[in-house]
Each structure stands twice: as C-alpha cells, then as structure tokens.
PDB file of C-alpha atoms in Angstrom:
ATOM      1  CA  UNK A  89       0.675  16.853  32.850  1.00 78.00           C
ATOM      2  CA  UNK A  90      -1.328  13.900  31.699  1.00 94.00           C
ATOM      3  CA  UNK A  91      -0.981  13.021  27.872  1.00 96.00           C
ATOM      4  CA  UNK A  92      -2.359  10.220  25.737  1.00 96.00           C
ATOM      5  CA  UNK A  93      -0.503   8.729  22.930  1.00 95.00           C
ATOM      6  CA  UNK A  94      -2.386   6.976  20.004  1.00 95.00           C
ATOM      7  CA  UNK A  95       0.105   4.932  17.844  1.00 94.00           C
ATOM      8  CA  UNK A  96       0.215   2.620  14.982  1.00 91.00           C
ATOM      9  CA  UNK A  97       3.893   1.715  15.649  1.00 88.00           C
ATOM     10  CA  UNK A  98       6.213   0.076  18.271  1.00 85.00           C
ATOM     11  CA  UNK A  99       6.879   3.089  20.366  1.00 82.00           C
ATOM     12  CA  UNK A 100      10.623   3.914  19.808  1.00 81.00           C
ATOM     13  CA  UNK A 101      12.683   4.301  22.970  1.00 80.00           C
ATOM     14  CA  UNK A 102      13.940   7.728  21.864  1.00 80.00           C
ATOM     15  CA  UNK A 103      10.640   9.111  21.158  1.00 83.00           C
ATOM     16  CA  UNK A 104      10.899  12.471  23.029  1.00 85.00           C
ATOM     17  CA  UNK A 105       7.393  12.906  24.373  1.00 88.00           C
ATOM     18  CA  UNK A 106       5.797  12.147  27.696  1.00 91.00           C
ATOM     19  CA  UNK A 107       2.518  10.306  27.986  1.00 93.00           C
ATOM     20  CA  UNK A 108       0.456   8.546  30.742  1.00 93.00           C
ATOM     21  CA  UNK A 109      -1.642   6.303  28.654  1.00 93.00           C
ATOM     22  CA  UNK A 110      -1.126   4.665  25.126  1.00 92.00           C
ATOM     23  CA  UNK A 111      -3.344   3.139  22.484  1.00 91.00           C
ATOM     24  CA  UNK A 112      -2.055   1.010  19.679  1.00 91.00           C
ATOM     25  CA  UNK A 113      -4.567   1.343  16.826  1.00 89.00           C
ATOM     26  CA  UNK A 114      -3.129  -1.850  15.026  1.00 85.00           C
ATOM     27  CA  UNK A 115      -4.803  -3.926  17.738  1.00 79.00           C
ATOM     28  CA  UNK A 116      -8.170  -2.479  16.661  1.00 85.00           C
ATOM     29  CA  UNK A 117      -7.962  -2.274  12.890  1.00 79.00           C
ATOM     30  CA  UNK A 118     -11.415  -3.473  12.066  1.00 81.00           C
ATOM     31  CA  UNK A 119     -13.087  -1.469  14.675  1.00 89.00           C
ATOM     32  CA  UNK A 120     -15.140   1.677  14.147  1.00 93.00           C
ATOM     33  CA  UNK A 121     -13.650   4.736  15.802  1.00 93.00           C
ATOM     34  CA  UNK A 122     -16.945   5.099  17.717  1.00 93.00           C
ATOM     35  CA  UNK A 123     -16.846   1.393  19.065  1.00 93.00           C
ATOM     36  CA  UNK A 124     -13.137   1.608  19.842  1.00 92.00           C
ATOM     37  CA  UNK A 125     -13.617   4.981  21.813  1.00 93.00           C
ATOM     38  CA  UNK A 126     -16.522   3.554  23.770  1.00 92.00           C
ATOM     39  CA  UNK A 127     -14.606   0.391  24.735  1.00 92.00           C
ATOM     40  CA  UNK A 128     -11.659   2.372  26.039  1.00 90.00           C
ATOM     41  CA  UNK A 129     -13.936   4.115  28.751  1.00 90.00           C
ATOM     42  CA  UNK A 130     -12.007   7.271  28.762  1.00 91.00           C
ATOM     43  CA  UNK A 131     -15.016   9.843  28.685  1.00 88.00           C
ATOM     44  CA  UNK A 132     -14.043  11.066  32.105  1.00 90.00           C
ATOM     45  CA  UNK A 133     -10.376  11.347  31.418  1.00 91.00           C
ATOM     46  CA  UNK A 134      -8.825  14.747  31.336  1.00 93.00           C
ATOM     47  CA  UNK A 135      -5.793  14.891  29.062  1.00 95.00           C
ATOM     48  CA  UNK A 136      -3.611  17.893  28.455  1.00 95.00           C
ATOM     49  CA  UNK A 137      -2.519  16.703  24.838  1.00 93.00           C
ATOM     50  CA  UNK A 138      -3.132  13.785  22.635  1.00 97.00           C
ATOM     51  CA  UNK A 139      -0.197  12.579  20.404  1.00 97.00           C
ATOM     52  CA  UNK A 140      -1.057  10.851  17.154  1.00 96.00           C
ATOM     53  CA  UNK A 141       2.004   8.869  16.213  1.00 96.00           C
ATOM     54  CA  UNK A 142       2.154   6.690  13.088  1.00 94.00           C
ATOM     55  CA  UNK A 143      -0.057   5.911  10.042  1.00 92.00           C
ATOM     56  CA  UNK A 144      -3.396   7.110   8.653  1.00 91.00           C
ATOM     57  CA  UNK A 145      -5.405   5.316  11.279  1.00 91.00           C
ATOM     58  CA  UNK A 146      -3.428   6.586  14.072  1.00 94.00           C
ATOM     59  CA  UNK A 147      -3.808  10.094  12.799  1.00 95.00           C
ATOM     60  CA  UNK A 148      -7.595   9.803  12.345  1.00 94.00           C
ATOM     61  CA  UNK A 149      -8.335   8.289  15.726  1.00 95.00           C
ATOM     62  CA  UNK A 150      -6.319  10.957  17.426  1.00 96.00           C
ATOM     63  CA  UNK A 151      -8.561  13.410  15.811  1.00 96.00           C
ATOM     64  CA  UNK A 152     -11.675  11.580  16.706  1.00 95.00           C
ATOM     65  CA  UNK A 153     -10.680  11.422  20.388  1.00 95.00           C
ATOM     66  CA  UNK A 154      -9.685  14.884  20.376  1.00 95.00           C
ATOM     67  CA  UNK A 155     -13.194  15.854  19.079  1.00 94.00           C
ATOM     68  CA  UNK A 156     -14.853  13.767  21.681  1.00 94.00           C
ATOM     69  CA  UNK A 157     -12.724  15.075  24.613  1.00 95.00           C
ATOM     70  CA  UNK A 158     -12.329  18.646  23.258  1.00 94.00           C
ATOM     71  CA  UNK A 159      -8.710  18.149  23.756  1.00 95.00           C
ATOM     72  CA  UNK A 160      -5.704  19.655  21.822  1.00 96.00           C
ATOM     73  CA  UNK A 161      -3.636  17.266  19.779  1.00 97.00           C
ATOM     74  CA  UNK A 162      -0.292  16.924  18.115  1.00 97.00           C
ATOM     75  CA  UNK A 163       0.328  14.901  14.918  1.00 97.00           C
ATOM     76  CA  UNK A 164       3.728  12.904  14.274  1.00 96.00           C
ATOM     77  CA  UNK A 165       3.269  11.042  11.004  1.00 95.00           C
ATOM     78  CA  UNK A 166       5.684   8.280  10.254  1.00 95.00           C
ATOM     79  CA  UNK A 167       4.283   7.612   6.747  1.00 94.00           C
ATOM     80  CA  UNK A 168       2.974   9.916   4.150  1.00 94.00           C
ATOM     81  CA  UNK A 169       0.208   7.716   3.003  1.00 89.00           C
ATOM     82  CA  UNK A 170      -2.677  10.148   2.857  1.00 87.00           C
ATOM     83  CA  UNK A 171      -3.551  14.012   3.032  1.00 87.00           C
ATOM     84  CA  UNK A 172      -5.500  13.430   6.323  1.00 88.00           C
ATOM     85  CA  UNK A 173      -2.571  15.076   8.177  1.00 91.00           C
ATOM     86  CA  UNK A 174      -4.020  18.426   7.071  1.00 91.00           C
ATOM     87  CA  UNK A 175      -7.862  17.820   7.083  1.00 87.00           C
ATOM     88  CA  UNK A 176     -10.242  18.966   9.607  1.00 87.00           C
ATOM     89  CA  UNK A 177     -12.572  15.888   8.942  1.00 86.00           C
ATOM     90  CA  UNK A 178     -12.395  12.107   8.918  1.00 90.00           C
ATOM     91  CA  UNK A 179     -14.382   9.306   7.375  1.00 87.00           C
ATOM     92  CA  UNK A 180     -14.967   6.217   9.745  1.00 89.00           C
ATOM     93  CA  UNK A 181     -15.214   3.430   7.004  1.00 85.00           C
ATOM     94  CA  UNK A 182     -16.242   0.989   9.791  1.00 86.00           C
ATOM     95  CA  UNK A 183     -19.235   3.052  10.834  1.00 88.00           C
ATOM     96  CA  UNK A 184     -21.199   3.281   7.581  1.00 85.00           C
ATOM     97  CA  UNK A 185     -18.581   5.741   6.240  1.00 83.00           C
ATOM     98  CA  UNK A 186     -19.667   8.356   8.730  1.00 87.00           C
ATOM     99  CA  UNK A 187     -18.034  11.726   8.226  1.00 85.00           C
ATOM    100  CA  UNK A 188     -16.942  13.564  11.229  1.00 89.00           C
ATOM    101  CA  UNK A 189     -16.325  17.263  10.487  1.00 86.00           C
ATOM    102  CA  UNK A 190     -15.182  20.553  12.173  1.00 85.00           C
ATOM    103  CA  UNK A 191     -12.259  18.975  13.970  1.00 90.00           C
ATOM    104  CA  UNK A 192     -10.002  21.543  15.527  1.00 91.00           C
ATOM    105  CA  UNK A 193      -6.578  22.272  14.022  1.00 92.00           C
ATOM    106  CA  UNK A 194      -3.714  20.343  15.616  1.00 95.00           C
ATOM    107  CA  UNK A 195      -1.362  22.444  17.881  1.00 95.00           C
ATOM    108  CA  UNK A 196       1.478  21.224  15.742  1.00 95.00           C
ATOM    109  CA  UNK A 197       2.402  18.823  12.998  1.00 95.00           C
ATOM    110  CA  UNK A 198       5.752  17.484  13.700  1.00 94.00           C
ATOM    111  CA  UNK A 199       7.169  16.211  10.508  1.00 94.00           C
ATOM    112  CA  UNK A 200      10.696  14.545  11.170  1.00 93.00           C
ATOM    113  CA  UNK A 201      12.462  13.128   8.136  1.00 95.00           C
ATOM    114  CA  UNK A 202      14.524  11.069  10.443  1.00 92.00           C
ATOM    115  CA  UNK A 203      11.387   9.269  11.281  1.00 92.00           C
ATOM    116  CA  UNK A 204      10.000   9.234   7.710  1.00 95.00           C
ATOM    117  CA  UNK A 205      13.118   7.808   6.133  1.00 93.00           C
ATOM    118  CA  UNK A 206      12.841   4.821   8.300  1.00 92.00           C
ATOM    119  CA  UNK A 207       9.805   3.695   6.131  1.00 92.00           C
ATOM    120  CA  UNK A 208      10.229   2.413   2.710  1.00 93.00           C
ATOM    121  CA  UNK A 209       9.769   5.186   0.024  1.00 94.00           C
ATOM    122  CA  UNK A 210       7.096   2.804  -1.458  1.00 91.00           C
ATOM    123  CA  UNK A 211       4.974   3.368   1.646  1.00 93.00           C
ATOM    124  CA  UNK A 212       5.267   7.124   1.250  1.00 95.00           C
ATOM    125  CA  UNK A 213       4.534   6.724  -2.508  1.00 95.00           C
ATOM    126  CA  UNK A 214       1.155   5.676  -1.597  1.00 92.00           C
ATOM    127  CA  UNK A 215       0.357   9.307  -0.540  1.00 93.00           C
ATOM    128  CA  UNK A 216       0.475  10.273  -4.085  1.00 96.00           C
ATOM    129  CA  UNK A 217      -2.450   8.155  -4.836  1.00 94.00           C
ATOM    130  CA  UNK A 218      -4.935  10.832  -3.083  1.00 90.00           C
ATOM    131  CA  UNK A 219      -3.595  13.315  -5.560  1.00 93.00           C
ATOM    132  CA  UNK A 220      -3.636  11.130  -8.600  1.00 94.00           C
ATOM    133  CA  UNK A 221      -7.161  10.097  -7.773  1.00 92.00           C
ATOM    134  CA  UNK A 222      -8.184  13.539  -8.775  1.00 90.00           C
ATOM    135  CA  UNK A 223      -7.521  12.530 -12.408  1.00 90.00           C
ATOM    136  CA  UNK A 224     -10.596  10.430 -12.517  1.00 88.00           C
ATOM    137  CA  UNK A 225     -12.749  12.656 -10.151  1.00 84.00           C
ATOM    138  CA  UNK A 226     -12.055  15.838 -12.185  1.00 88.00           C
ATOM    139  CA  UNK A 227     -12.182  14.294 -15.531  1.00 88.00           C
ATOM    140  CA  UNK A 228     -15.695  12.984 -14.860  1.00 84.00           C
ATOM    141  CA  UNK A 229     -16.735  16.191 -13.212  1.00 84.00           C
ATOM    142  CA  UNK A 230     -15.502  18.083 -16.101  1.00 88.00           C
ATOM    143  CA  UNK A 231     -17.056  15.946 -18.907  1.00 87.00           C
ATOM    144  CA  UNK A 232     -20.373  14.947 -17.278  1.00 82.00           C
ATOM    145  CA  UNK A 233     -21.127  17.975 -15.120  1.00 81.00           C
ATOM    146  CA  UNK A 234     -24.918  17.445 -15.421  1.00 77.00           C
ATOM    147  CA  UNK A 235     -24.626  14.208 -13.528  1.00 72.00           C
ATOM    148  CA  UNK A 236     -23.204  15.818 -10.369  1.00 72.00           C
ATOM    149  CA  UNK A 237     -24.690  17.570  -7.326  1.00 71.00           C
ATOM    150  CA  UNK A 238     -21.907  20.051  -7.193  1.00 75.00           C
ATOM    151  CA  UNK A 239     -21.351  22.549 -10.040  1.00 82.00           C
ATOM    152  CA  UNK A 240     -18.237  22.109 -11.916  1.00 85.00           C
ATOM    153  CA  UNK A 241     -15.437  24.641 -11.171  1.00 86.00           C
ATOM    154  CA  UNK A 242     -12.734  25.315 -13.632  1.00 89.00           C
ATOM    155  CA  UNK A 243     -10.593  27.046 -10.951  1.00 87.00           C
ATOM    156  CA  UNK A 244     -10.362  23.903  -8.788  1.00 86.00           C
ATOM    157  CA  UNK A 245      -9.538  21.919 -12.035  1.00 88.00           C
ATOM    158  CA  UNK A 246      -6.674  24.183 -12.789  1.00 91.00           C
ATOM    159  CA  UNK A 247      -5.311  23.991  -9.367  1.00 89.00           C
ATOM    160  CA  UNK A 248      -5.544  20.220  -9.082  1.00 89.00           C
ATOM    161  CA  UNK A 249      -3.639  19.871 -12.269  1.00 89.00           C
ATOM    162  CA  UNK A 250      -0.910  22.048 -10.618  1.00 91.00           C
ATOM    163  CA  UNK A 251      -0.723  19.506  -7.911  1.00 92.00           C
ATOM    164  CA  UNK A 252      -0.613  16.512 -10.160  1.00 93.00           C
ATOM    165  CA  UNK A 253       2.268  18.012 -12.059  1.00 93.00           C
ATOM    166  CA  UNK A 254       4.439  17.712  -8.800  1.00 95.00           C
ATOM    167  CA  UNK A 255       4.466  13.883  -8.651  1.00 96.00           C
ATOM    168  CA  UNK A 256       7.674  12.473  -7.910  1.00 96.00           C
ATOM    169  CA  UNK A 257       9.212   9.433  -6.103  1.00 96.00           C
ATOM    170  CA  UNK A 258       9.562  10.174  -2.311  1.00 96.00           C
ATOM    171  CA  UNK A 259      13.027   8.294  -2.067  1.00 95.00           C
ATOM    172  CA  UNK A 260      14.930  11.325  -0.738  1.00 96.00           C
ATOM    173  CA  UNK A 261      14.082  14.156   1.688  1.00 97.00           C
ATOM    174  CA  UNK A 262      13.632  16.778  -0.991  1.00 97.00           C
ATOM    175  CA  UNK A 263      10.890  14.681  -2.722  1.00 97.00           C
ATOM    176  CA  UNK A 264       9.205  13.830   0.665  1.00 97.00           C
ATOM    177  CA  UNK A 265       9.019  17.482   1.306  1.00 96.00           C
ATOM    178  CA  UNK A 266       7.456  18.088  -2.049  1.00 96.00           C
ATOM    179  CA  UNK A 267       4.823  15.361  -1.330  1.00 97.00           C
ATOM    180  CA  UNK A 268       4.119  17.026   2.052  1.00 96.00           C
ATOM    181  CA  UNK A 269       3.714  20.394   0.534  1.00 96.00           C
ATOM    182  CA  UNK A 270       1.523  19.139  -2.289  1.00 95.00           C
ATOM    183  CA  UNK A 271      -0.643  17.408   0.225  1.00 93.00           C
ATOM    184  CA  UNK A 272      -1.157  20.620   2.143  1.00 93.00           C
ATOM    185  CA  UNK A 273      -2.068  22.455  -1.060  1.00 91.00           C
ATOM    186  CA  UNK A 274      -4.400  19.692  -2.050  1.00 88.00           C
ATOM    187  CA  UNK A 275      -6.151  19.851   1.343  1.00 87.00           C
ATOM    188  CA  UNK A 276      -6.262  23.708   1.243  1.00 88.00           C
ATOM    189  CA  UNK A 277      -8.134  23.595  -2.109  1.00 84.00           C
ATOM    190  CA  UNK A 278     -10.951  21.436  -0.518  1.00 78.00           C
ATOM    191  CA  UNK A 279     -11.126  23.972   2.424  1.00 77.00           C
ATOM    192  CA  UNK A 280     -11.175  27.012   0.207  1.00 75.00           C
ATOM    193  CA  UNK A 281     -13.977  25.649  -2.248  1.00 69.00           C
ATOM    194  CA  UNK A 282     -15.780  23.639   0.446  1.00 69.00           C
ATOM    195  CA  UNK A 283     -16.103  20.684  -1.736  1.00 66.00           C
ATOM    196  CA  UNK A 284     -14.384  17.176  -1.896  1.00 69.00           C
ATOM    197  CA  UNK A 285     -15.757  16.340  -5.365  1.00 65.00           C
ATOM    198  CA  UNK A 286     -12.289  16.940  -6.820  1.00 59.00           C
ATOM    199  CA  UNK A 287     -10.691  14.214  -4.629  1.00 61.00           C
ATOM    200  CA  UNK A 288     -13.395  11.733  -3.660  1.00 68.00           C
ATOM    201  CA  UNK A 289     -15.444  10.176  -6.371  1.00 82.00           C
ATOM    202  CA  UNK A 290     -16.112   6.824  -8.028  1.00 89.00           C
ATOM    203  CA  UNK A 291     -12.527   5.637  -7.347  1.00 92.00           C
ATOM    204  CA  UNK A 292     -12.926   6.105  -3.625  1.00 91.00           C
ATOM    205  CA  UNK A 293     -16.397   4.602  -3.833  1.00 92.00           C
ATOM    206  CA  UNK A 294     -14.876   1.529  -5.576  1.00 95.00           C
ATOM    207  CA  UNK A 295     -12.439   1.157  -2.779  1.00 94.00           C
ATOM    208  CA  UNK A 296     -15.011   1.494  -0.033  1.00 92.00           C
ATOM    209  CA  UNK A 297     -17.212  -1.172  -1.619  1.00 95.00           C
ATOM    210  CA  UNK A 298     -14.097  -3.505  -2.267  1.00 96.00           C
ATOM    211  CA  UNK A 299     -13.845  -3.734   1.500  1.00 93.00           C
ATOM    212  CA  UNK A 300     -17.141  -5.598   1.600  1.00 93.00           C
ATOM    213  CA  UNK A 301     -15.581  -8.486  -0.534  1.00 96.00           C
ATOM    214  CA  UNK A 302     -12.099  -8.617   0.752  1.00 95.00           C
ATOM    215  CA  UNK A 303      -9.884  -7.813   3.877  1.00 91.00           C
ATOM    216  CA  UNK A 304      -7.505  -5.175   2.314  1.00 90.00           C
ATOM    217  CA  UNK A 305      -4.038  -5.743   3.935  1.00 86.00           C
ATOM    218  CA  UNK A 306      -2.223  -2.953   2.416  1.00 89.00           C
ATOM    219  CA  UNK A 307      -1.719   0.729   2.652  1.00 88.00           C
ATOM    220  CA  UNK A 308      -4.732   2.864   1.736  1.00 89.00           C
ATOM    221  CA  UNK A 309      -2.987   4.363  -1.269  1.00 92.00           C
ATOM    222  CA  UNK A 310      -2.163   0.971  -2.763  1.00 94.00           C
ATOM    223  CA  UNK A 311      -5.756   0.000  -2.728  1.00 95.00           C
ATOM    224  CA  UNK A 312      -6.725   3.372  -4.184  1.00 95.00           C
ATOM    225  CA  UNK A 313      -4.257   2.879  -6.951  1.00 96.00           C
ATOM    226  CA  UNK A 314      -6.177  -0.210  -8.009  1.00 97.00           C
ATOM    227  CA  UNK A 315      -9.422   1.878  -7.777  1.00 96.00           C
ATOM    228  CA  UNK A 316      -8.035   4.711  -9.881  1.00 96.00           C
ATOM    229  CA  UNK A 317      -7.006   2.313 -12.636  1.00 97.00           C
ATOM    230  CA  UNK A 318     -10.309   0.639 -12.767  1.00 97.00           C
ATOM    231  CA  UNK A 319     -12.216   3.784 -12.922  1.00 95.00           C
ATOM    232  CA  UNK A 320      -9.921   5.504 -15.306  1.00 95.00           C
ATOM    233  CA  UNK A 321     -10.089   2.553 -17.599  1.00 96.00           C
ATOM    234  CA  UNK A 322     -13.980   2.781 -17.738  1.00 94.00           C
ATOM    235  CA  UNK A 323     -13.705   6.494 -18.238  1.00 90.00           C
ATOM    236  CA  UNK A 324     -11.099   6.763 -20.887  1.00 92.00           C
ATOM    237  CA  UNK A 325      -8.287   4.282 -21.620  1.00 94.00           C
ATOM    238  CA  UNK A 326      -5.863   7.177 -22.242  1.00 95.00           C
ATOM    239  CA  UNK A 327      -6.610   8.476 -18.740  1.00 95.00           C
ATOM    240  CA  UNK A 328      -5.779   4.983 -17.343  1.00 96.00           C
ATOM    241  CA  UNK A 329      -2.363   5.104 -19.097  1.00 96.00           C
ATOM    242  CA  UNK A 330      -1.730   8.649 -17.644  1.00 96.00           C
ATOM    243  CA  UNK A 331      -2.560   7.355 -14.139  1.00 96.00           C
ATOM    244  CA  UNK A 332      -0.332   4.394 -14.584  1.00 96.00           C
ATOM    245  CA  UNK A 333       2.499   6.635 -15.862  1.00 96.00           C
ATOM    246  CA  UNK A 334       2.138   8.952 -12.674  1.00 96.00           C
ATOM    247  CA  UNK A 335       2.003   5.831 -10.372  1.00 96.00           C
ATOM    248  CA  UNK A 336       5.314   4.548 -11.996  1.00 95.00           C
ATOM    249  CA  UNK A 337       6.898   7.901 -11.418  1.00 95.00           C
ATOM    250  CA  UNK A 338       5.796   8.067  -8.003  1.00 95.00           C
ATOM    251  CA  UNK A 339       6.684   4.421  -6.993  1.00 94.00           C
ATOM    252  CA  UNK A 340       3.220   3.391  -5.770  1.00 94.00           C
ATOM    253  CA  UNK A 341       2.605  -0.333  -5.941  1.00 93.00           C
ATOM    254  CA  UNK A 342      -1.019  -1.578  -6.673  1.00 95.00           C
ATOM    255  CA  UNK A 343      -3.076  -3.873  -4.507  1.00 96.00           C
ATOM    256  CA  UNK A 344      -4.401  -6.659  -6.656  1.00 96.00           C
ATOM    257  CA  UNK A 345      -7.208  -8.984  -5.581  1.00 96.00           C
ATOM    258  CA  UNK A 346      -8.693 -11.621  -7.691  1.00 97.00           C
ATOM    259  CA  UNK A 347     -10.579 -10.644 -10.963  1.00 97.00           C
ATOM    260  CA  UNK A 348     -13.808 -12.121  -9.474  1.00 97.00           C
ATOM    261  CA  UNK A 349     -13.522  -9.855  -6.473  1.00 98.00           C
ATOM    262  CA  UNK A 350     -13.061  -6.857  -8.670  1.00 98.00           C
ATOM    263  CA  UNK A 351     -15.974  -7.765 -10.865  1.00 98.00           C
ATOM    264  CA  UNK A 352     -18.289  -8.174  -7.637  1.00 98.00           C
ATOM    265  CA  UNK A 353     -17.285  -4.921  -6.607  1.00 97.00           C
ATOM    266  CA  UNK A 354     -18.024  -3.235  -9.940  1.00 96.00           C
ATOM    267  CA  UNK A 355     -21.309  -4.949 -10.348  1.00 95.00           C
ATOM    268  CA  UNK A 356     -22.710  -3.818  -6.983  1.00 96.00           C
ATOM    269  CA  UNK A 357     -21.174  -0.363  -7.073  1.00 94.00           C
ATOM    270  CA  UNK A 358     -24.249   1.677  -8.227  1.00 91.00           C
ATOM    271  CA  UNK A 359     -26.271   0.080  -5.486  1.00 92.00           C
ATOM    272  CA  UNK A 360     -23.470   0.767  -2.920  1.00 92.00           C
ATOM    273  CA  UNK A 361     -23.272   4.488  -3.800  1.00 89.00           C
ATOM    274  CA  UNK A 362     -27.084   4.961  -3.672  1.00 88.00           C
ATOM    275  CA  UNK A 363     -27.370   3.029  -0.406  1.00 90.00           C
ATOM    276  CA  UNK A 364     -24.785   5.449   1.143  1.00 87.00           C
ATOM    277  CA  UNK A 365     -25.909   8.597  -0.541  1.00 83.00           C
ATOM    278  CA  UNK A 366     -22.626   9.411  -2.030  1.00 83.00           C
ATOM    279  CA  UNK A 367     -22.120  12.203  -4.656  1.00 76.00           C
ATOM    280  CA  UNK A 368     -22.915  11.377  -8.099  1.00 71.00           C
ATOM    281  CA  UNK A 369     -19.947  10.299 -10.337  1.00 76.00           C
ATOM    282  CA  UNK A 370     -19.235   8.220 -13.435  1.00 81.00           C
ATOM    283  CA  UNK A 371     -21.146   5.443 -11.875  1.00 82.00           C
ATOM    284  CA  UNK A 372     -24.294   7.268 -12.676  1.00 77.00           C
ATOM    285  CA  UNK A 373     -23.551   7.710 -16.447  1.00 79.00           C
ATOM    286  CA  UNK A 374     -24.687   5.727 -19.289  1.00 83.00           C
ATOM    287  CA  UNK A 375     -21.007   5.122 -20.196  1.00 84.00           C
ATOM    288  CA  UNK A 376     -20.554   3.122 -17.008  1.00 87.00           C
ATOM    289  CA  UNK A 377     -23.691   1.147 -17.695  1.00 87.00           C
ATOM    290  CA  UNK A 378     -22.520   0.149 -21.159  1.00 90.00           C
ATOM    291  CA  UNK A 379     -19.117  -0.792 -20.085  1.00 94.00           C
ATOM    292  CA  UNK A 380     -17.834  -4.385 -20.772  1.00 96.00           C
ATOM    293  CA  UNK A 381     -16.442  -4.843 -17.082  1.00 96.00           C
ATOM    294  CA  UNK A 382     -14.663  -7.956 -17.930  1.00 97.00           C
ATOM    295  CA  UNK A 383     -12.551  -6.439 -20.676  1.00 97.00           C
ATOM    296  CA  UNK A 384     -11.879  -3.507 -18.359  1.00 97.00           C
ATOM    297  CA  UNK A 385     -10.676  -5.909 -15.527  1.00 98.00           C
ATOM    298  CA  UNK A 386      -8.488  -7.786 -17.901  1.00 97.00           C
ATOM    299  CA  UNK A 387      -6.725  -4.526 -19.030  1.00 97.00           C
ATOM    300  CA  UNK A 388      -6.499  -3.260 -15.453  1.00 97.00           C
ATOM    301  CA  UNK A 389      -4.811  -6.404 -14.323  1.00 96.00           C
ATOM    302  CA  UNK A 390      -2.030  -6.163 -17.011  1.00 96.00           C
ATOM    303  CA  UNK A 391      -1.382  -2.458 -15.932  1.00 96.00           C
ATOM    304  CA  UNK A 392      -1.320  -3.415 -12.257  1.00 96.00           C
ATOM    305  CA  UNK A 393       1.074  -6.267 -12.841  1.00 95.00           C
ATOM    306  CA  UNK A 394       3.327  -4.009 -15.005  1.00 94.00           C
ATOM    307  CA  UNK A 395       3.184  -1.628 -12.008  1.00 93.00           C
ATOM    308  CA  UNK A 396       4.081  -4.035  -9.385  1.00 91.00           C
ATOM    309  CA  UNK A 397       6.844  -6.115 -11.221  1.00 77.00           C
ATOM    310  CA  UNK A 398       7.000  -8.732  -8.500  1.00 46.00           C
ATOM    311  CA  UNK A 399       3.243  -9.237  -8.092  1.00 41.00           C
ATOM    312  CA  UNK A 400       3.644  -8.702  -4.433  1.00 48.00           C
ATOM    313  CA  UNK A 401      -0.026  -8.044  -3.661  1.00 41.00           C
ATOM    314  CA  UNK A 402      -1.902 -10.609  -5.806  1.00 39.00           C
ATOM    315  CA  UNK A 403      -4.492 -12.530  -3.826  1.00 39.00           C
ATOM    316  CA  UNK A 404      -5.597 -15.871  -5.517  1.00 31.00           C
TER     317      UNK A 404
END
C-alpha cells in the first residue's frame, strides 16, 4: 500500500499512519496549489490514500491533490481554524482566487481531541470567525437585497443565526466539539441552498485584497476577524459591537496591520471585487461609497486593540 501524507506540522512519532511520501505545506506557503502540484511531479504516481494532517492549507491541498489524482483521502485536522474540513470545494488564493469545486467526500475525518488540545485554544477560536463573518454577509444581504446577484433567503438567515448562537470559547473538549458540530451545520447550509453568499461577502473580499498589501502571518480566522470588524463598522456600528462581543466570547485575537495598509485595502476594494468578478455586497452600495474610511479605521483599531489586550499582532 502506497500512501501520501500532506502536512503542515512536524510529523509526530506516534502518528499511527503509514505513508511512502510526505509534503510539508509550510515549505510552500506562498505557492498556488496548481504550481505546487506541478512542481512535485507526481502526476504519474498512484496512491492508495492521501492523508491531510494539520491546518487549513494542509487540508485544502490534500483535497486539491485528491481531485487531480482521483484518489481517496482522509483528513486529520490539528486546528479548527476553518470549516473547510467539511466543504467539497476550495479557493486557491494564490491562483487568482480560483475555485475548485466538486471534490469527492473524504473517506474519513479523524477528529482526535488529544491532537486538538495540543494547540492553543486561541488557534481553535479562529474557527469561529467563519461563523461570525455571516453577521456582515447576512445583514447586508437582508437589508440591501437589490444589490445582490443571489435572491435573499430568510430560511438561510434563520439557520445562520442559530449557528451564531452557539459561539463559545474552545478551551475544553466540550466546546471544541460544539465548534466542530457548528462548522458541520454551517457547511451543510451552503450545500443545501447551493449558495455561499451567507458566508462569503465583503469581509472575505477585504481579506483577499489585504493580502495584496501585506504578508499576513497569522491564522486565517485572525485576519478574518479584522475584516469582519471593518466591514461591520461600515454597515452598522451596532453590528460591529456585536461582532466584537462574539469574538471576545470565542477568544479570537485580531490581526492588526497599520492604518495605512487598512486604508489602502479599503480604497481599492471595489476595483478588486470587480476585477475578480465576486458577488455583489455592501461594497456596491451608496453607503460604502459615502463612508468616512479614516474614522471607520480609527474605531476598528480601538476595538481590535481591546480584543487583543497585549497587541500581539500589530505591524508598524
């Protein structure tokens, strides 16, 4: 039996799986999945299984290889940073945000709390960001439906609010299980309604554009936390306060680049969205156009600093 291991971690000696070849995704963090795959020269390889062990990138690249080689795969997440564990599509942000869809289901998803608890609960907390992001996405969809390409659906909105109500700090096994279960429900909603508008809107577009101005050296959810606060503050300050409350409750820390970088990201956001043909969102509204961005950034900065306490993620 010949298996391939895709990992983002140092491979533990007690990892009870057998593999012939291994790829550490951390060595290729800025490569597109397409370029990385081609550089490996494994088109002619036949694997019985592919194991994805580690973080979001390891999970996504495992799915990418599986689709390319039409090989079954098993996922072993070590950090609950995104709901991609349960999705059948990935977005390659280093390849013009190319979406790869219709990926087969994993044979197994092995979720071992003995592995999860070795990571700081703050790393797992970032997984709640993909749920909290629906605050901005659904609020905009609900209040500005005429700006969207996808018709507003109140049933999706109701289901999403049920997910948001589950937010807790994943600092024990029970709460980590709650996060896992909520991620699964959240992912199933997208599959059932065949839309991602409830979880991918202006806050995600802000994050994607932010990568054009700074090398983001944190978990996806920590950068998404900043994006949520920025877009929520533009939409409605009360929404931003609710988002911050949920982030505090979950234990998320917020990535915080300089104000100049945030301003550059915002002022080019509309062009960025149009160039990449993303769905309509708050960016397309008059409200966004008339917003005083500098005041928005000042308020977000204070909220993010309050969230972080020790200012761990400031870049000067």
